[in-house]
XYZ file of C-alpha atoms in Angstrom:
467
model
C 45.323 48.270 -44.424
C 48.115 50.758 -45.053
C 45.663 53.028 -46.874
C 43.268 52.854 -43.919
C 46.045 53.718 -41.507
C 47.946 56.259 -43.590
C 47.761 58.918 -40.857
C 49.738 58.770 -37.638
C 46.699 59.710 -35.584
C 44.572 57.025 -37.280
C 47.246 54.380 -36.661
C 47.602 55.346 -33.038
C 43.864 55.354 -32.487
C 43.352 51.931 -34.091
C 46.301 50.402 -32.241
C 45.063 51.939 -29.001
C 41.723 50.176 -29.449
C 43.477 46.875 -30.186
C 45.808 47.264 -27.213
C 42.845 48.069 -25.003
C 41.019 44.895 -26.082
C 44.066 42.667 -25.639
C 44.967 44.322 -22.346
C 41.465 43.791 -20.980
C 41.554 40.119 -21.947
C 45.045 39.684 -20.457
C 43.954 41.338 -17.229
C 40.963 38.996 -17.066
C 43.265 35.993 -17.555
C 45.565 37.152 -14.759
C 42.666 37.727 -12.383
C 41.079 34.344 -13.196
C 44.343 32.458 -12.677
C 45.085 34.339 -9.465
C 41.638 33.566 -8.086
C 41.873 29.953 -9.279
C 45.244 29.357 -7.575
C 44.166 31.144 -4.412
C 41.082 28.945 -4.103
C 43.160 25.786 -4.550
C 45.702 26.950 -2.000
C 42.898 27.513 0.482
C 41.528 24.071 -0.344
C 44.922 22.367 0.159
C 45.508 24.290 3.394
C 42.156 23.104 4.714
C 43.068 19.512 3.829
C 46.341 19.816 5.765
C 44.527 21.121 8.842
C 42.045 18.250 8.660
C 44.877 15.703 8.494
C 46.670 17.336 11.417
C 43.572 17.281 13.590
C 42.869 13.708 12.543
C 46.357 12.607 13.674
C 45.921 14.421 17.014
C 42.562 12.716 17.567
C 44.065 9.257 16.869
C 46.820 9.735 19.426
C 44.390 11.217 21.993
C 42.073 8.230 21.556
C 44.997 5.798 22.080
C 46.033 7.690 25.266
C 42.462 7.512 26.595
C 42.097 3.829 25.785
C 45.430 2.832 27.341
C 45.244 5.490 30.130
C 48.720 6.578 29.134
C 51.271 6.304 26.391
C 51.848 2.657 25.404
C 54.573 2.120 22.756
C 53.024 -1.204 21.739
C 49.648 0.319 20.855
C 51.355 3.334 19.314
C 53.171 0.958 16.946
C 49.767 -0.254 15.824
C 48.994 3.317 14.670
C 52.094 3.285 12.446
C 50.405 1.771 9.329
C 47.542 4.239 9.534
C 49.914 7.215 9.931
C 52.094 5.861 7.122
C 49.108 5.768 4.744
C 48.675 9.507 5.210
C 52.259 10.100 4.146
C 52.945 12.192 7.275
C 55.960 12.264 9.566
C 55.028 12.106 13.292
C 56.960 12.316 16.548
C 55.251 12.188 19.980
C 56.666 14.114 22.962
C 55.540 13.954 26.593
C 54.514 17.117 28.457
C 58.157 17.545 29.541
C 59.273 17.609 25.904
C 61.005 14.188 25.912
C 60.488 11.840 22.932
C 57.865 9.136 23.497
C 57.376 7.584 20.083
C 58.071 8.111 16.359
C 57.579 6.180 13.125
C 61.217 5.136 13.300
C 60.364 3.169 16.486
C 57.863 1.200 14.364
C 60.531 0.487 11.723
C 58.976 2.911 9.204
C 61.772 4.745 7.359
C 61.680 7.906 5.252
C 61.878 5.968 1.971
C 58.669 4.110 2.791
C 56.884 7.387 3.549
C 58.145 8.920 0.301
C 56.874 5.908 -1.636
C 53.423 6.266 -0.058
C 53.310 9.988 -0.892
C 54.277 9.252 -4.496
C 51.652 6.552 -4.799
C 48.973 8.760 -3.255
C 50.043 11.840 -5.211
C 49.963 13.958 -2.079
C 53.105 15.948 -2.816
C 56.048 16.890 -0.609
C 55.892 17.397 3.154
C 54.989 20.743 4.525
C 56.670 22.585 7.394
C 56.720 20.983 10.865
C 54.039 21.983 13.318
C 53.714 21.326 17.065
C 50.185 20.287 17.958
C 49.097 19.786 21.603
C 47.408 16.494 22.541
C 44.795 17.066 25.229
C 42.593 14.605 27.118
C 39.818 15.848 29.413
C 41.213 19.335 29.165
C 44.742 18.361 30.208
C 47.731 18.428 27.906
C 49.218 14.948 27.820
C 51.746 15.425 25.038
C 52.872 17.254 21.928
C 52.708 15.900 18.390
C 55.411 17.076 15.991
C 53.726 16.714 12.582
C 54.696 17.216 8.965
C 51.797 16.469 6.636
C 51.956 16.424 2.789
C 51.272 19.773 1.141
C 49.007 18.187 -1.431
C 48.874 18.694 -5.195
C 46.268 20.046 -7.565
C 44.532 17.089 -9.157
C 45.164 16.446 -12.857
C 41.529 17.065 -13.747
C 41.701 20.471 -12.071
C 44.902 21.295 -13.917
C 43.213 20.361 -17.198
C 40.292 22.601 -16.299
C 42.628 25.506 -15.556
C 44.493 24.940 -18.832
C 41.235 24.907 -20.804
C 40.180 28.148 -19.152
C 43.520 29.734 -20.071
C 43.139 28.577 -23.684
C 39.698 30.140 -23.836
C 41.064 33.367 -22.373
C 43.887 33.467 -24.938
C 41.405 32.896 -27.756
C 39.188 35.591 -26.257
C 42.133 37.989 -26.099
C 42.955 37.441 -29.763
C 39.316 37.811 -30.754
C 38.920 40.930 -28.613
C 42.089 42.385 -30.160
C 40.816 41.783 -33.702
C 37.368 43.200 -32.912
C 38.936 46.199 -31.175
C 41.253 46.728 -34.156
C 38.283 46.669 -36.555
C 36.365 49.105 -34.344
C 39.467 51.250 -34.081
C 39.866 51.320 -37.871
C 36.235 52.336 -38.312
C 36.422 54.975 -35.576
C 39.757 56.291 -36.825
C 38.409 56.655 -40.343
C 35.331 58.519 -39.129
C 37.352 60.709 -36.787
C 40.188 61.579 -39.155
C 38.266 61.997 -42.420
C 36.992 65.512 -41.499
C 40.444 66.415 -40.166
C 42.059 65.230 -43.405
C 39.620 67.301 -45.445
C 40.256 70.298 -43.223
C 44.019 69.855 -43.674
C 43.710 69.652 -47.472
C 41.432 72.706 -47.466
C 43.958 74.671 -45.393
C 46.779 73.686 -47.786
C 44.679 74.661 -50.816
C 43.799 77.977 -49.205
C 47.464 78.638 -48.430
C 48.290 77.776 -52.062
C 45.988 80.543 -53.272
C 42.627 78.804 -53.787
C 40.564 81.425 -51.997
C 37.279 79.676 -52.892
C 38.297 76.445 -51.106
C 35.879 75.461 -48.327
C 35.246 72.482 -46.048
C 32.106 70.520 -46.930
C 32.028 67.941 -44.085
C 30.532 69.188 -40.817
C 30.292 66.459 -38.126
C 28.229 67.302 -35.066
C 31.195 67.714 -32.722
C 34.192 69.941 -32.035
C 35.687 69.114 -35.443
C 32.505 70.394 -37.073
C 32.858 73.630 -35.109
C 36.472 73.861 -36.282
C 35.362 73.347 -39.896
C 32.761 76.104 -39.510
C 35.381 78.426 -38.030
C 37.730 77.587 -40.925
C 35.081 78.440 -43.515
C 34.335 81.683 -41.702
C 38.038 82.510 -41.726
C 38.284 81.636 -45.431
C 35.299 83.888 -46.181
C 36.983 86.657 -44.261
C 40.258 86.145 -46.115
C 38.446 86.196 -49.455
C 36.595 89.357 -48.465
C 39.843 90.979 -47.342
C 41.424 90.069 -50.673
C 38.524 91.641 -52.529
C 38.776 94.762 -50.383
C 42.520 94.939 -50.917
C 42.125 94.615 -54.667
C 39.455 97.289 -54.659
C 41.625 99.450 -52.417
C 44.642 98.939 -54.672
C 42.553 100.060 -57.630
C 41.272 103.060 -55.647
C 44.767 103.979 -54.468
C 46.098 103.644 -58.019
C 43.325 105.931 -59.202
C 43.924 108.396 -56.351
C 47.657 108.457 -57.062
C 47.294 108.551 -60.834
C 45.173 111.695 -60.897
C 47.422 114.025 -58.843
C 50.565 112.540 -60.392
C 49.173 113.104 -63.878
C 48.334 116.711 -63.018
C 51.758 117.328 -61.489
C 53.508 115.689 -64.451
C 51.526 117.602 -67.049
C 52.044 120.919 -65.268
C 55.778 120.343 -64.876
C 56.171 119.249 -68.514
C 54.239 122.305 -69.619
C 56.575 124.530 -67.603
C 59.632 122.698 -68.976
C 58.412 123.068 -72.556
C 57.715 126.760 -72.021
C 54.008 126.310 -72.688
C 53.142 127.646 -69.247
C 54.878 130.038 -66.955
C 55.643 129.030 -63.303
C 53.075 131.495 -62.034
C 51.833 131.456 -58.400
C 48.612 129.841 -59.646
C 50.514 126.946 -61.220
C 52.685 126.489 -58.122
C 49.578 126.547 -55.891
C 47.953 123.851 -58.052
C 51.071 121.701 -57.803
C 51.170 122.253 -54.052
C 47.523 121.193 -53.664
C 48.169 117.984 -55.554
C 51.192 117.146 -53.406
C 49.064 117.749 -50.298
C 46.518 115.354 -51.699
C 49.216 112.730 -52.142
C 50.472 113.419 -48.620
C 47.023 112.841 -47.121
C 46.707 109.479 -48.856
C 50.129 108.358 -47.635
C 49.328 109.604 -44.125
C 46.159 107.478 -44.130
C 48.190 104.397 -44.990
C 50.701 105.150 -42.230
C 47.869 105.670 -39.770
C 46.395 102.271 -40.582
C 49.752 100.559 -40.067
C 50.291 102.284 -36.715
C 46.780 101.367 -35.531
C 47.670 97.664 -35.758
C 50.216 98.116 -32.977
C 48.193 100.597 -30.938
C 47.396 98.111 -28.173
C 51.114 97.685 -27.548
C 52.171 101.346 -27.872
C 49.478 103.208 -25.917
C 50.847 105.730 -23.457
C 48.000 105.721 -20.970
C 47.469 108.460 -18.437
C 44.486 110.011 -16.642
C 42.990 112.781 -18.763
C 39.827 114.788 -19.275
C 37.923 113.389 -22.225
C 35.690 116.459 -22.114
C 38.621 118.822 -22.726
C 40.076 116.534 -25.405
C 36.802 116.377 -27.365
C 36.244 120.139 -26.994
C 39.750 120.961 -28.272
C 39.399 118.559 -31.203
C 36.027 120.029 -32.207
C 37.401 123.574 -31.944
C 40.375 122.618 -34.116
C 38.101 121.386 -36.911
C 35.500 124.129 -36.545
C 36.832 126.190 -39.463
C 36.602 123.255 -41.863
C 32.955 122.688 -40.924
C 32.266 126.402 -41.381
C 33.874 126.369 -44.840
C 31.781 123.302 -45.769
C 28.597 125.042 -44.596
C 27.924 122.407 -41.909
C 26.710 123.352 -38.442
C 28.784 121.746 -35.649
C 27.111 121.560 -32.247
C 28.415 120.190 -28.945
C 26.761 119.015 -25.754
C 29.590 117.936 -23.463
C 29.344 116.835 -19.839
C 31.182 119.013 -17.352
C 33.904 116.463 -16.604
C 34.392 112.956 -17.999
C 37.762 111.381 -17.249
C 39.372 108.290 -18.748
C 42.709 106.507 -18.762
C 44.061 106.652 -22.286
C 46.505 107.874 -24.860
C 45.623 111.468 -25.678
C 47.023 111.279 -29.215
C 45.118 108.096 -30.043
C 41.864 109.300 -28.464
C 42.096 112.562 -30.413
C 42.581 110.471 -33.528
C 39.323 108.582 -32.830
C 37.394 111.850 -32.562
C 39.114 113.423 -35.567
C 38.463 110.444 -37.839
C 34.758 110.514 -37.040
C 34.497 114.267 -37.571
C 36.369 114.175 -40.898
C 34.160 111.240 -41.925
C 31.123 113.467 -41.271
C 32.693 116.195 -43.454
C 32.802 113.732 -46.359
C 29.146 112.721 -46.214
C 27.080 115.523 -44.625
C 25.933 117.945 -47.336
C 26.049 121.715 -47.084
C 23.432 122.993 -44.658
C 23.561 119.826 -42.551
C 24.277 119.501 -38.858
C 26.664 117.382 -36.767
C 25.968 117.106 -33.022
C 28.682 115.867 -30.637
C 27.419 114.620 -27.256
C 29.519 113.326 -24.349
C 28.054 111.692 -21.252
C 29.174 109.300 -18.501
C 26.953 106.417 -17.491
C 28.255 104.215 -14.708
C 31.704 102.905 -15.614
C 31.540 104.040 -19.240
C 32.089 107.292 -21.099
C 29.812 107.557 -24.139
C 30.588 109.838 -27.081
C 27.848 110.220 -29.705
C 28.234 111.913 -33.099
C 24.883 112.323 -34.846
C 24.628 113.887 -38.290
C 21.827 114.820 -40.666
C 23.521 113.337 -43.706
C 22.044 110.938 -46.262
C 22.623 107.937 -43.995
C 24.279 104.641 -44.820
C 22.608 101.987 -47.001
C 21.550 98.923 -45.029
C 23.780 96.623 -47.112
C 26.838 98.818 -46.415
C 26.300 99.386 -42.695
C 27.858 96.077 -41.484
C 31.019 96.803 -43.521
C 31.759 100.448 -42.828
C 34.430 99.526 -40.248
C 36.192 97.126 -42.637
C 39.578 98.199 -43.866
C 39.676 99.723 -47.345
C 35.881 99.670 -47.647
C 34.306 102.674 -49.308
C 30.591 103.088 -49.713
C 29.162 103.872 -53.115
C 28.103 107.263 -51.727
C 31.639 108.177 -50.578
C 33.362 111.155 -52.076
C 36.505 110.808 -54.193
C 38.901 111.889 -51.441
C 37.997 109.027 -49.104
C 40.428 106.134 -48.624
C 38.202 103.820 -46.544
C 40.682 103.772 -43.671
C 39.508 106.331 -41.120
C 36.731 104.347 -39.454
C 38.796 101.127 -39.480
C 41.534 102.964 -37.592
C 39.029 104.491 -35.148
C 37.439 101.154 -34.182
C 40.837 99.526 -33.671
C 42.004 102.369 -31.449
C 38.767 102.202 -29.433
C 39.263 98.443 -28.963
C 42.869 99.038 -27.892
C 41.515 101.259 -25.094
C 39.059 98.534 -24.028
C 36.097 100.261 -25.639
C 33.793 99.919 -28.637
C 32.708 101.937 -31.675
C 29.319 101.250 -33.253
C 27.083 102.913 -35.827
C 23.339 103.148 -36.417
C 21.799 104.682 -39.502
C 18.552 105.087 -41.385
C 18.906 106.071 -45.053
C 17.688 109.625 -45.487
C 17.764 110.370 -41.746
C 21.454 110.564 -40.903
C 23.902 108.417 -38.978
C 24.956 108.181 -35.326
C 28.379 106.898 -34.254
C 28.736 105.830 -30.603
C 32.123 105.455 -28.914
C 32.184 103.853 -25.452
C 35.352 103.942 -23.336
C 36.049 102.797 -19.748
C 35.638 105.874 -17.508
C 37.419 106.770 -14.311
C 35.263 106.894 -11.172
C 33.943 110.329 -10.214
C 34.243 109.526 -6.519
C 37.457 110.726 -4.876
C 39.687 108.016 -3.532
C 39.576 107.655 0.258
C 42.984 107.781 1.962
C 43.888 104.392 3.415
C 44.531 104.156 7.105
C 47.957 103.071 8.179
C 48.216 99.938 10.226
C 48.896 100.476 13.935
């Protein structure tokens, strides 16, 4: 039992089922007893009313027969009234006493003995009942009739019903507990597996996955967990690959710098301008790699550090393209632009320029000499759309879904790529409420599309002041 209920949630669920079963049975017992007692009270009340009316009819009949109140004939009614166990006092219409059981030498002890013998119970409250003959009130009968008692056979019946209800409550509690145990086990088993899988994953078992998938919300959670674990494993692989790439990228320029400096120290080479220029180029190469890493770190917090302001995206794209024009010329790549006259957005100029720059420098890495890159900017409805189409070799179909992953570098990438630029660009676009997508056909180039929320071209109408 302890093993079945080892989890707090399982224990609570099983006990909740048991409590529900017992509570339902207890509520049924209360309702049955309440209804039972209410019916008997109604029955006893009806008996009292019958006795009261019967006493009134006896005294009315005596008045009619004697054409008035006759103490002698009233005394003859005493034995009959005594057998009912009631106390009676007759008053005339003026309210003066006419007759009582005491006048017939019937004392209270005798009445009590009759009530005990008859099992009619104690007397009820006094009631004043009018005695009418031919529509005229001829007196008032002060009556106290026995309240009555529930017969022994009825009490036994009620007790047997209560015993059955108690047995039913215990049985219902046991059945509910068994159902609760079964339900708790079925409900918590996938959760327990998910918990163990999460602990194993946190302990470093990156291949740990959930194997139980119930057809409910827990199954959806298990699927989401496996997707997350796959993503974590992929990120680990990319980080390891990136670490190897970074180590290689750092090792090469550092080895060159070290060898050149040692050669100068040993007097093998002279610190000529050519040697110094080579050392300078290698330090620039190291600086670019470190700058890429800093850019990636800053992109994570871009959504919280954007300095938004209205700006012309057309001017920003034009200035960025002009600033990189010389590099495209040196690479032998034709750079064309087709920009709309005025497209305005709300954004951070530095971050938006970074999006454009990263895509252009990415094109420099892949488009061969003699190729073309075309930059197009248009506004459609509430969106500004920036397209960069190149005539490069394209992206392999298996690499296309991963080009925006951090640290990912395609097999066709050149040595100076760090696999960070596009990851930074898509995060910055998302921080501005936009998107960055890519389409490509191997051998026919690639097109990157950036969509950003645009400002309305319509001028704002001045609001009228209230009178």
